[in-house]
Every structure is written in C-alpha cells, then in structure tokens.
CSV table of C-alpha atoms in Angstrom, one decimal:
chain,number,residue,atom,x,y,z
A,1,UNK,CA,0.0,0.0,0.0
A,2,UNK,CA,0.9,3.6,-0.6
A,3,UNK,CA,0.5,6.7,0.2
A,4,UNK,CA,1.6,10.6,-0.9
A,5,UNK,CA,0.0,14.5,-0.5
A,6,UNK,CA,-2.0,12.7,2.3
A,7,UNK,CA,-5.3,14.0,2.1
A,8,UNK,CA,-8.8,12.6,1.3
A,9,UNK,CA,-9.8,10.2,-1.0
A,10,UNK,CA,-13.0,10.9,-3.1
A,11,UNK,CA,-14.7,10.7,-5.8
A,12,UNK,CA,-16.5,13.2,-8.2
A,13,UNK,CA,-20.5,13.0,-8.6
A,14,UNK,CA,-21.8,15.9,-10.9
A,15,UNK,CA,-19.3,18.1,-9.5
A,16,UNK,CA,-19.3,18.1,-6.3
A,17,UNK,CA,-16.1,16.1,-4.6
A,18,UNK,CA,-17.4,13.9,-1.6
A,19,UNK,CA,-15.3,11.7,0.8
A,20,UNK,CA,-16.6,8.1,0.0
A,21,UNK,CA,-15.9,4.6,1.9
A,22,UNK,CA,-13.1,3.2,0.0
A,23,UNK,CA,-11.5,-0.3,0.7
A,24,UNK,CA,-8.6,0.6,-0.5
A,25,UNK,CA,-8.4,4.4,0.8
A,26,UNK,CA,-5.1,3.4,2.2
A,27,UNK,CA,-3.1,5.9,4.1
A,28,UNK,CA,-5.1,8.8,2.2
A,29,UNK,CA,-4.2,9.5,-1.5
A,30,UNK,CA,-5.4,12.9,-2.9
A,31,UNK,CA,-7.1,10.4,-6.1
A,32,UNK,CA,-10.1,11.3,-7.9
A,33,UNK,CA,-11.2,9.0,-9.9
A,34,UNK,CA,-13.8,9.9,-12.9
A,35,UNK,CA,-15.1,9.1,-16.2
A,36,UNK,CA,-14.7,12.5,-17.7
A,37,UNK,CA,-12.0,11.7,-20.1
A,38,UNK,CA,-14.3,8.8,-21.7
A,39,UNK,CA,-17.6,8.3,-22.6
A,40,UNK,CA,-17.6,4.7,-23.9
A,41,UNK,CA,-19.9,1.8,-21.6
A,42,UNK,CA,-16.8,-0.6,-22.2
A,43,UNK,CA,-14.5,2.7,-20.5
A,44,UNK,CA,-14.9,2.6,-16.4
A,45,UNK,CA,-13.8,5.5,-13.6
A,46,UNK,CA,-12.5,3.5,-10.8
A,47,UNK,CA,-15.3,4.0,-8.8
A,48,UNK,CA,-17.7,2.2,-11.5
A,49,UNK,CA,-15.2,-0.7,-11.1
A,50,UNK,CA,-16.0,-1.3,-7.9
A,51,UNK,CA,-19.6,-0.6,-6.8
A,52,UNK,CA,-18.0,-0.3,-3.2
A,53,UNK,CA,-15.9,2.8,-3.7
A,54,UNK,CA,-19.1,4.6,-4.6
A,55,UNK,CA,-20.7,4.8,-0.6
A,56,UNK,CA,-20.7,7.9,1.0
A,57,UNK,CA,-18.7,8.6,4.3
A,58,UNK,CA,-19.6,10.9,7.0
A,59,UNK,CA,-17.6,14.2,6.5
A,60,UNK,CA,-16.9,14.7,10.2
A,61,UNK,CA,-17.1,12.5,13.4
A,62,UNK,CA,-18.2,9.1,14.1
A,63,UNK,CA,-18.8,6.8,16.8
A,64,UNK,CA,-16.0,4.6,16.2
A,65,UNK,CA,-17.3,2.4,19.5
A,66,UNK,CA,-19.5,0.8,17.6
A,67,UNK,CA,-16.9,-0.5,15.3
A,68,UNK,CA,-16.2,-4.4,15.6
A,69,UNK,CA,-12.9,-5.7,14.6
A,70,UNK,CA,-10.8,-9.6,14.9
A,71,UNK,CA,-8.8,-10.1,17.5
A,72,UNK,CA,-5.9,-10.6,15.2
A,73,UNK,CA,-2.1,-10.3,16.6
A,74,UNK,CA,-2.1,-6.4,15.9
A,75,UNK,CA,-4.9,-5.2,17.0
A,76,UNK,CA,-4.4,-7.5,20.3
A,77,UNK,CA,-1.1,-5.5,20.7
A,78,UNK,CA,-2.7,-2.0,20.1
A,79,UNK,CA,-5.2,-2.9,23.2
A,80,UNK,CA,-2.1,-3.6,25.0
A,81,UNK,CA,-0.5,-0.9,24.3
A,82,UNK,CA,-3.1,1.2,25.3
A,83,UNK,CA,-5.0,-0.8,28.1
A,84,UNK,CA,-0.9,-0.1,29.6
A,85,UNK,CA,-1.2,3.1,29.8
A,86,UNK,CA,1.7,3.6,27.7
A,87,UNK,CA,0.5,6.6,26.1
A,88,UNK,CA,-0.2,8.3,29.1
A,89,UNK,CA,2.1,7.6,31.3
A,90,UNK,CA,5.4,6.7,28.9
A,91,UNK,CA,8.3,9.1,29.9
A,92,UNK,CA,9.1,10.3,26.4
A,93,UNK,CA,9.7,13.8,24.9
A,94,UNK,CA,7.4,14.5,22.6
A,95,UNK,CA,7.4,18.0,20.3
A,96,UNK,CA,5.9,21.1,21.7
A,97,UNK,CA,2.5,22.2,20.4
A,98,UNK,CA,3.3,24.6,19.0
A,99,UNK,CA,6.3,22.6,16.6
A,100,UNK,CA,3.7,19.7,16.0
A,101,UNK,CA,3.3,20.5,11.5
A,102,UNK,CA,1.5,18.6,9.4
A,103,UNK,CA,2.4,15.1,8.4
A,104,UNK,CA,2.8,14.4,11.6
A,105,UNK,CA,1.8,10.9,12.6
A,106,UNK,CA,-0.2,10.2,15.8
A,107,UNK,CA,-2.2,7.7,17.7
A,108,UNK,CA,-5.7,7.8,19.6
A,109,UNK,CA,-7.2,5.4,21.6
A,110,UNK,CA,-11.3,4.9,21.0
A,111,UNK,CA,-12.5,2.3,23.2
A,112,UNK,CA,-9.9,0.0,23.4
A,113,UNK,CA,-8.9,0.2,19.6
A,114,UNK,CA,-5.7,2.4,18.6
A,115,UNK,CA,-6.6,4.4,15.2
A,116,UNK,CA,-3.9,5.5,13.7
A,117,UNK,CA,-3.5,9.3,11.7
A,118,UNK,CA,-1.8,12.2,10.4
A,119,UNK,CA,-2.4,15.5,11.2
A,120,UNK,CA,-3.6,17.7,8.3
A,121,UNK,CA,-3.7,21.3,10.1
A,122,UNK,CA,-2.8,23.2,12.7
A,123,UNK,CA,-5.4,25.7,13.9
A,124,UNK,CA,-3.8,28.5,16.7
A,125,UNK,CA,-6.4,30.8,18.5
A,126,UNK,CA,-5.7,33.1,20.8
A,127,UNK,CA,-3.6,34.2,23.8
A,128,UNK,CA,0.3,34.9,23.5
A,129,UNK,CA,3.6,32.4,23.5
A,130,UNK,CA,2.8,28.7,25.1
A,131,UNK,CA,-0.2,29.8,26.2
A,132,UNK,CA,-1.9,30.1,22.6
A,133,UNK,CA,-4.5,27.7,22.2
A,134,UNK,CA,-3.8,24.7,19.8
A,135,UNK,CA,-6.5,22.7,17.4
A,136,UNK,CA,-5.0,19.8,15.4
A,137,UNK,CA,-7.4,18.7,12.4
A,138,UNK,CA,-6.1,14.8,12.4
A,139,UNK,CA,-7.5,12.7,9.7
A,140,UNK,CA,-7.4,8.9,10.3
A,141,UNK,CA,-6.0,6.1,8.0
A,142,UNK,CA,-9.9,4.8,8.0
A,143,UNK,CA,-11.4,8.6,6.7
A,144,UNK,CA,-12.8,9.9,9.4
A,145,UNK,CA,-11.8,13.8,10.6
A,146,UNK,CA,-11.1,14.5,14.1
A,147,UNK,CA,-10.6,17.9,16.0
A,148,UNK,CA,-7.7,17.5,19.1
A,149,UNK,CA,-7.1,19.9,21.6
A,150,UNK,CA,-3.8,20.1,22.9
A,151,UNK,CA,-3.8,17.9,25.8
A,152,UNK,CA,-5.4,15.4,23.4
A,153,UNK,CA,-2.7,15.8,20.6
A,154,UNK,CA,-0.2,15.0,23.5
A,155,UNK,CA,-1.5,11.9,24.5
A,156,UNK,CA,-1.9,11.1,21.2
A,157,UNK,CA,1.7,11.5,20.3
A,158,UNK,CA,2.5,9.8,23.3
A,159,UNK,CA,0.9,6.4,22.5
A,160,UNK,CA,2.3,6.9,19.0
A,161,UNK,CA,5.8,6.8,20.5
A,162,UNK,CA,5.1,4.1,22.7
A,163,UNK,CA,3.7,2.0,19.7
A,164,UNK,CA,6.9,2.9,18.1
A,165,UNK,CA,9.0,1.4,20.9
A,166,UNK,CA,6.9,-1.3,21.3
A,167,UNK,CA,7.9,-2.3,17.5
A,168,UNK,CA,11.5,-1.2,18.3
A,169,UNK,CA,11.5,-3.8,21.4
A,170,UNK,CA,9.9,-6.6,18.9
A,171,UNK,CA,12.6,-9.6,18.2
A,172,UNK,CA,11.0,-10.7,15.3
A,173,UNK,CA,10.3,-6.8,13.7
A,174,UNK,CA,13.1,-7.8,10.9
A,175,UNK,CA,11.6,-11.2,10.1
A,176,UNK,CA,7.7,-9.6,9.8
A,177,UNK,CA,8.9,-7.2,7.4
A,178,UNK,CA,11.3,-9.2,5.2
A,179,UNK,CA,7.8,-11.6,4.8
A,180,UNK,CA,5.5,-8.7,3.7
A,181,UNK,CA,7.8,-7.9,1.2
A,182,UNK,CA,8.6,-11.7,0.0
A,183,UNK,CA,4.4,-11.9,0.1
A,184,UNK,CA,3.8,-8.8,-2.0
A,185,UNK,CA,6.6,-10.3,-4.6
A,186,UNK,CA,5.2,-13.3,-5.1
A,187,UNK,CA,1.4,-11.6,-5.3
A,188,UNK,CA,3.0,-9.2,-7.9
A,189,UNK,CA,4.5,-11.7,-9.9
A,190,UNK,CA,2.0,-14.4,-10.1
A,191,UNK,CA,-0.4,-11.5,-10.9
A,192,UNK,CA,1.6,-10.4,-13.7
A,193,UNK,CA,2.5,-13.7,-15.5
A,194,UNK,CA,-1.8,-14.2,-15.9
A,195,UNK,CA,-1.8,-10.8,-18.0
A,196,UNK,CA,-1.8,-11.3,-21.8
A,197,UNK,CA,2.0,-10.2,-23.2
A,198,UNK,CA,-0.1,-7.6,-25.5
A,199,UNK,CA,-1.2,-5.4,-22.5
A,200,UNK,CA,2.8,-6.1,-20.5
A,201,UNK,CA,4.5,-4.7,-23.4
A,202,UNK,CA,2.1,-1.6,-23.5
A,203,UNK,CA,3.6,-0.6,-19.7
A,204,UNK,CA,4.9,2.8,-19.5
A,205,UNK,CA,4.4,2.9,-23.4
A,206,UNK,CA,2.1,6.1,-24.8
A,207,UNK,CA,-0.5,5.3,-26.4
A,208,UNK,CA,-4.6,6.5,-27.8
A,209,UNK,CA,-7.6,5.5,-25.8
A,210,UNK,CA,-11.3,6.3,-26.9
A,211,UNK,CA,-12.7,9.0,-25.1
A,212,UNK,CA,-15.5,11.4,-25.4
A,213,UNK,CA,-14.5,13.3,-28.5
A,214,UNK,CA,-12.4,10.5,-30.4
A,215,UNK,CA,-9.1,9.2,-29.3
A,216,UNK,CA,-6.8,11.0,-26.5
A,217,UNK,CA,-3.2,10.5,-25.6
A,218,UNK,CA,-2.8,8.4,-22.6
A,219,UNK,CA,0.2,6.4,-20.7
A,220,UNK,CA,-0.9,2.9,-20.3
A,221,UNK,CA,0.1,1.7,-16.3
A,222,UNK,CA,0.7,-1.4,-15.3
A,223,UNK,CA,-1.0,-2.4,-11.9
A,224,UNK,CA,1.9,-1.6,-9.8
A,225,UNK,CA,2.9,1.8,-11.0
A,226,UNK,CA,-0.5,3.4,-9.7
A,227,UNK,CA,-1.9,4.3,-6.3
A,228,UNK,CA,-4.2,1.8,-4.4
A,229,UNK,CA,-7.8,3.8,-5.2
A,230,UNK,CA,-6.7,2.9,-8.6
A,231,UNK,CA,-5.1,-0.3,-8.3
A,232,UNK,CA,-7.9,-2.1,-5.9
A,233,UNK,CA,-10.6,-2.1,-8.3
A,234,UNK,CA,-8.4,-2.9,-11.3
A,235,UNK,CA,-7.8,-6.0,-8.8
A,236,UNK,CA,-11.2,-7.0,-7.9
A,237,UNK,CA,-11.9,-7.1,-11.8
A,238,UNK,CA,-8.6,-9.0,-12.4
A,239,UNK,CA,-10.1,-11.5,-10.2
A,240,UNK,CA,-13.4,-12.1,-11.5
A,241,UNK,CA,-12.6,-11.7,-15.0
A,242,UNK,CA,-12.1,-15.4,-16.4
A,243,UNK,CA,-10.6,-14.8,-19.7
A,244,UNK,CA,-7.3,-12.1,-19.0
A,245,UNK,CA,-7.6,-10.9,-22.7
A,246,UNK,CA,-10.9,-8.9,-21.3
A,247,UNK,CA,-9.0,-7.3,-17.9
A,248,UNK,CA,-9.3,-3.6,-18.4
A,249,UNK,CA,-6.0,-1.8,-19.1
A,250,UNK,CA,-5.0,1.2,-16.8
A,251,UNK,CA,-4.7,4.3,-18.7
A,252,UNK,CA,-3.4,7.5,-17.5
A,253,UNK,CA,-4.9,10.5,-19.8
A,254,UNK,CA,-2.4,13.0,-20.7
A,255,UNK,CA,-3.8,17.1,-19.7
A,256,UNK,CA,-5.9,15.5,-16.7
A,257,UNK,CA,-5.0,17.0,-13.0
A,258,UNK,CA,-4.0,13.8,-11.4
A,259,UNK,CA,-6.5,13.2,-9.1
A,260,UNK,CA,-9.0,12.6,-11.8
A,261,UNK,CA,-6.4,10.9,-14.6
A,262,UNK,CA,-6.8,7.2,-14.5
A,263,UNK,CA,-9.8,5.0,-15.9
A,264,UNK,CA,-9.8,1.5,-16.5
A,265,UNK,CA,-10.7,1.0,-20.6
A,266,UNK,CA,-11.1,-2.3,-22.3
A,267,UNK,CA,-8.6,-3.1,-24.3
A,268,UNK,CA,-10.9,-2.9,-27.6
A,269,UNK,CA,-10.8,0.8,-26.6
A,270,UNK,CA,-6.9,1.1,-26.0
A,271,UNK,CA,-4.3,2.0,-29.6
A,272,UNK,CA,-0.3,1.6,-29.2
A,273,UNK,CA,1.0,5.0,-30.8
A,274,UNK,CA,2.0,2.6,-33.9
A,275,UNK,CA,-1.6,1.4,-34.7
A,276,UNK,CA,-2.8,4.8,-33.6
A,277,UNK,CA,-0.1,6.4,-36.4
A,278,UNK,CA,-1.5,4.1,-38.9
A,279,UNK,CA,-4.8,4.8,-38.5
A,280,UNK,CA,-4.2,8.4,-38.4
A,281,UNK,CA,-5.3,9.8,-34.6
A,282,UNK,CA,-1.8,10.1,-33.4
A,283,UNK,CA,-1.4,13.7,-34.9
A,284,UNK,CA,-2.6,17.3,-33.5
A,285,UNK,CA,-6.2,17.7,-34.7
A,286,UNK,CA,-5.7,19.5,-38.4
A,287,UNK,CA,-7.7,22.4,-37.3
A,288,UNK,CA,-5.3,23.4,-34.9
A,289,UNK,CA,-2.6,23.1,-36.4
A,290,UNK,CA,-3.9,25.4,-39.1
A,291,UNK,CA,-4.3,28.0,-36.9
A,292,UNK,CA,-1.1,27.2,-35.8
A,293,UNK,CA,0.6,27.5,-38.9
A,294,UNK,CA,-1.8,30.4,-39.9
A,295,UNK,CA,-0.3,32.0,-36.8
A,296,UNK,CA,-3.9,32.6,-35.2
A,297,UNK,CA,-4.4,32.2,-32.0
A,298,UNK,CA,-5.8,29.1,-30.3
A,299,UNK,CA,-8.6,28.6,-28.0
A,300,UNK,CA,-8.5,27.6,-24.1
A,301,UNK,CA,-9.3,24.1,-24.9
A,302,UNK,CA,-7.4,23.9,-28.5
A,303,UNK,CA,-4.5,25.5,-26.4
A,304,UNK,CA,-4.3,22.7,-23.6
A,305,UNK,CA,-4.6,19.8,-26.9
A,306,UNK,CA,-1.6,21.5,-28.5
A,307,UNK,CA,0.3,21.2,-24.6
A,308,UNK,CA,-0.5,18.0,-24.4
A,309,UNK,CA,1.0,17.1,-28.1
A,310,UNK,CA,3.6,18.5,-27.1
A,311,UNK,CA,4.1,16.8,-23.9
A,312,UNK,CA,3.4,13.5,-26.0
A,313,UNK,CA,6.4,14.2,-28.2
A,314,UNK,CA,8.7,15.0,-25.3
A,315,UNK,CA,7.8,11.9,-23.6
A,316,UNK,CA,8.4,9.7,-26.6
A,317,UNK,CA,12.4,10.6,-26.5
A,318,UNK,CA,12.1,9.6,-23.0
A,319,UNK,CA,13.0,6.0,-21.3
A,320,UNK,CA,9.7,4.7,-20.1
A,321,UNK,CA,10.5,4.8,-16.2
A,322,UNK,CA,11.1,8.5,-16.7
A,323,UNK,CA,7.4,8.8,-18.1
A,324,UNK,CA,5.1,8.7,-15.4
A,325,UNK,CA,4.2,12.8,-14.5
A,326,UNK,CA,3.9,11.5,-10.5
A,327,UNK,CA,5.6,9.9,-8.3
A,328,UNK,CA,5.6,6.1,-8.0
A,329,UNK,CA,4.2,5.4,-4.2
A,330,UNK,CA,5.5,3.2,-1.9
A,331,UNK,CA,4.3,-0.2,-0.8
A,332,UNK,CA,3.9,-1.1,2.6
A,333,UNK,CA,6.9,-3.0,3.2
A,334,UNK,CA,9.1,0.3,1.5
A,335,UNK,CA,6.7,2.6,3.6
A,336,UNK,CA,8.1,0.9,6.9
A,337,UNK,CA,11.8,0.3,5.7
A,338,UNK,CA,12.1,4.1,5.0
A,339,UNK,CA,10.2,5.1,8.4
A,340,UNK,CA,7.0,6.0,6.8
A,341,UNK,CA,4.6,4.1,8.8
A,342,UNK,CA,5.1,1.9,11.8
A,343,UNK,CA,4.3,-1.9,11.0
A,344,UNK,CA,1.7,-2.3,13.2
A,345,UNK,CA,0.2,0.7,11.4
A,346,UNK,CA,-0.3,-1.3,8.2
A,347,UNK,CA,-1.3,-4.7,10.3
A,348,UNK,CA,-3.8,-2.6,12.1
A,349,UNK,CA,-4.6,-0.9,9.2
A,350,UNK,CA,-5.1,-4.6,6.3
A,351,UNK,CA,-7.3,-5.9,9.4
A,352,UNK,CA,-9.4,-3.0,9.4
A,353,UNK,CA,-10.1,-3.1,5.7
A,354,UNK,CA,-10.3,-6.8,5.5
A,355,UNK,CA,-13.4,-6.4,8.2
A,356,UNK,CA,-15.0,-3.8,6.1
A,357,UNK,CA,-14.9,-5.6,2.9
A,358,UNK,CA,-16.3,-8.8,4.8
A,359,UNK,CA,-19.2,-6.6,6.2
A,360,UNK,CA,-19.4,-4.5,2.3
A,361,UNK,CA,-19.7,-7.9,0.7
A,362,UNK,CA,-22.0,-9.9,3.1
C-alpha cells in the first residue's frame, strides 16, 4: 500500500467532490477517480469498477465504539499498548505544540482500539507564546476527521511513540517485514504472468484511448505503478474476470490533474501510438494546427490539446520509467523500511479493511 499528499480520497458525482468509503483508501491518497476523459460503456472510472468505492462517508465525526474488529495479533497488541497506559504515562519527549506541523503521525485510543492518523492542520487561536491555544485537524487512515485539543494531541503523540518502541523492542520486527515484502513479490508476480504479453508490453508505453471526442493520448500503467484507489478495483476485476484478454487496461490521460487521470478502458478501446499512427489519430487535430501555422491564435481548450501534443512528443524521447508525470508510491513494506509508517500501522490498518470488505460484501 501507498500513500503521498496525504489527504482525502474521493470521488467526483456531478461536480461536487465527496469523501466516499473506500477499501482501498489506504493511508489517504489525494485520487479522484472519474469518467470525464471517456464516454464509452466498455470505459470505467474507478469508482464504476467497484460498486464499493461509490458509498458515502460521514464528513466529520463518528462513533467509532460501535466498530467491531478480529482479535488478530495487531490489534491484540494496540489494546495492550493502550489498556498499559503507555500513552499516558510513557516518559518520552514529545514536540511542543506549538512545533507539532503537518504530516505528523499520531495515535488515539477509542475504546480500546488504537486508530492511527496524520495530522492535516494546525489551527492556533488566541492568547500569547505557550499559552496560545492549539487545534489539530487529524485525519485517520480509515477517513474519518477529528478535532484534538492540545492535551489530546499530547496523549496522542505519546501512544504513538510508545507504539513505536513497542515495535523497536519486537525480536521478530526484521523477520515480519522481510515476509510482507517476500508476500507482495510473489502476489506481484504471479499477478503479472496471468496478463496477456499484449497489454505487459504496453507498460509505460504512450498510447490512444477512446474517449468522449475521439481518441486522447494516454500512458498505459501497469497495476503496480498506480496508487491503491486505482489499483484495488483494477484487482477485484482482475479477479473475477475469467478470460485475461478482457481485464481492463490502466490508462493515465495526458492534460488531466492527477486526481481525476486514471480509468480502467477495455482493451478494444486502448491503440499503441504505432496502430494509432496508422490509422491516423496520433497527430494534433488539423484544425489546430492550421491555426497554428496560420499563426492565429488558439482557444483555451485547443490551447491545452496542443500542450498536451507536445508533452506527448517530449515523452516519446524519454526512457519509459522516466514517463510517469507523479511519483511512483511506496508499498507497505518500502513505507516501513524508510520510516514511513510503523508496521503495526499497516497490520492494524489490512485488518481494518479486511473487516470492512467482509461486512461490504455480506
């Protein structure tokens, strides 16, 4: 699992951008995933992948009491963690309030169950120096928004360090980690070797996808060069597609903000830039480049087609690892080797999910 910008996950419904239940909204990826760029029934946003991704999510607080979870070995250690008293009573140094920035991980106790977080923003109110008064806007791994004052940040940073030194004291931290990533391997590759060589060779390569007004320049993806909210649902269809010649290729569309660029098109829909040359999409619309070359001057949206040839022919020259316009995120096991996340974060965090999409699917 992943994770980068670290804000909400949602979805866009006739404009307006909601947070929505996600199975895979893993450690909060700024993703929006639409249909815009397509208008084809064989074309699907992520969220019409996966019927799932679609339910709406309270915007502010929940009752997260009322939230039932295994007794697996992570969440057993989060209750003992906090049933210690660790948090509260730990004799760490934690950062001032007022140095506490966002990104900043933290942990909270709710009944017995550590959720783990990131705080998005720091609210100061009034009064002068250390007495200033502190709000921390914390969103959880599991989407829900909390408000902390500063005696709850504390604690909450507290427990976060003694789950940290928990881990730190664990024998067997080095052999749990080297085993996610041996598991996520042999998932990747078993995954791979089912996909038809036809859509493999297409990774990284440009290439035409029908959309909306004709075919559009887009960087085909494989599964593991994409974010979860893209990659789960490209998954679930993997899985209940018999025949691999019909799983739906990941596109990126060239000119989209990113957190609305990805669809999942058949591959009936999908052009390498050779068949696209031969059949004659794979240059600038002629009426542009007649103004062009007439030296008139180009509308907004014949303006960002022209950028976006252009980008196309710069990317061409360029070795296909250097193609993708974002940065590739981390799994889980390169999350935790690099200090990212704690393990029990992601344990605590696959258990949660795993519940939800046992409850979702029931």
């Amino acid at each position: 699992m992943n994770t980068h910008h670290h804000s909400t996950i949602c979805f866009e419904d006739d404009g307006i951008v909601e947070e929505m239940t996600l199975d895979s909204y893993r450690l909060l990826e700024t993703i929006v995933a639409t249909d815009k760029p397509q208008d084809d029934q064989n074309n699907q946003s992520v969220e019409e992948a996966d019927p799932r991704l679609s339910k709406k999510r309270k915007k502010r607080r929940r009752d997260k009491s009322k939230k039932m979870y295994t007794k697996t070995k992570a969440t057993k250690l989060l209750r003992f963690v906090s049933d210690s008293n660790l948090g509260q009573n730990i004799a760490v140094d934690v950062k001032r309030m007022e140095d506490v920035q966002k990104g900043d991980r933290i942990a909270r106790d709710f009944d017995g169950i550590v959720y783990f977080g990131e705080v998005q923003e720091v609210k100061i109110g009034l009064g002068e120096g250390t007495d200033k008064e502190h709000t921390f806007v914390v969103l959880f791994d599991d989407g829900d928004c909390y408000e902390l004052d500063s005696s709850d940040m504390k604690l909450a940073m507290k427990l976060y360090e003694a789950c940290r030194r928990s881990e730190r004291n664990d024998p067997d931290i080095a052999y749990k980690i080297d085993k996610m990533e041996k598991d996520f391997n042999k998932q990747k590759q078993e995954i791979l070797k089912q996909l038809p060589e036809q859509m493999k060779q297409q990774f990284l390569q440009i290439g035409f996808a029908q959309a909306r007004n004709g075919f559009r320049p887009v960087l085909f993806l494989s599964p593991y060069d994409v974010f979860y909210p893209v990659r789960t649902p490209w998954l679930n269809r993997f899985k209940k597609t018999t025949d691999p010649r019909k799983v739906p290729w990941i596109v990126y569309w060239y000119g989209q903000p990113l957190q609305n660029a990805f669809s999942l098109v058949s591959a009936s829909n999908c052009l390498s830039y050779a068949k696209a040359l031969e059949r004659g999409v794979a240059d600038l619309p002629k009426d542009i480049l007649q103004k062009i070359n007439s030296g008139k001057k180009l509308g907004k949206s014949e303006e960002k087609l022209h950028h976006i040839w252009a980008q196309i022919e710069a990317d061409i020259h360029k070795a296909p690892a250097d193609r993708i316009p974002f940065v590739k995120p981390k799994e889980d096991h390169e999350m935790i080797q690099s200090g990212q996340r704690l393990f029990m974060e992601i344990e605590a965090e696959l258990d949660r999910m795993t519940k939800t999409c046992d409850v979702i699917s029931s």
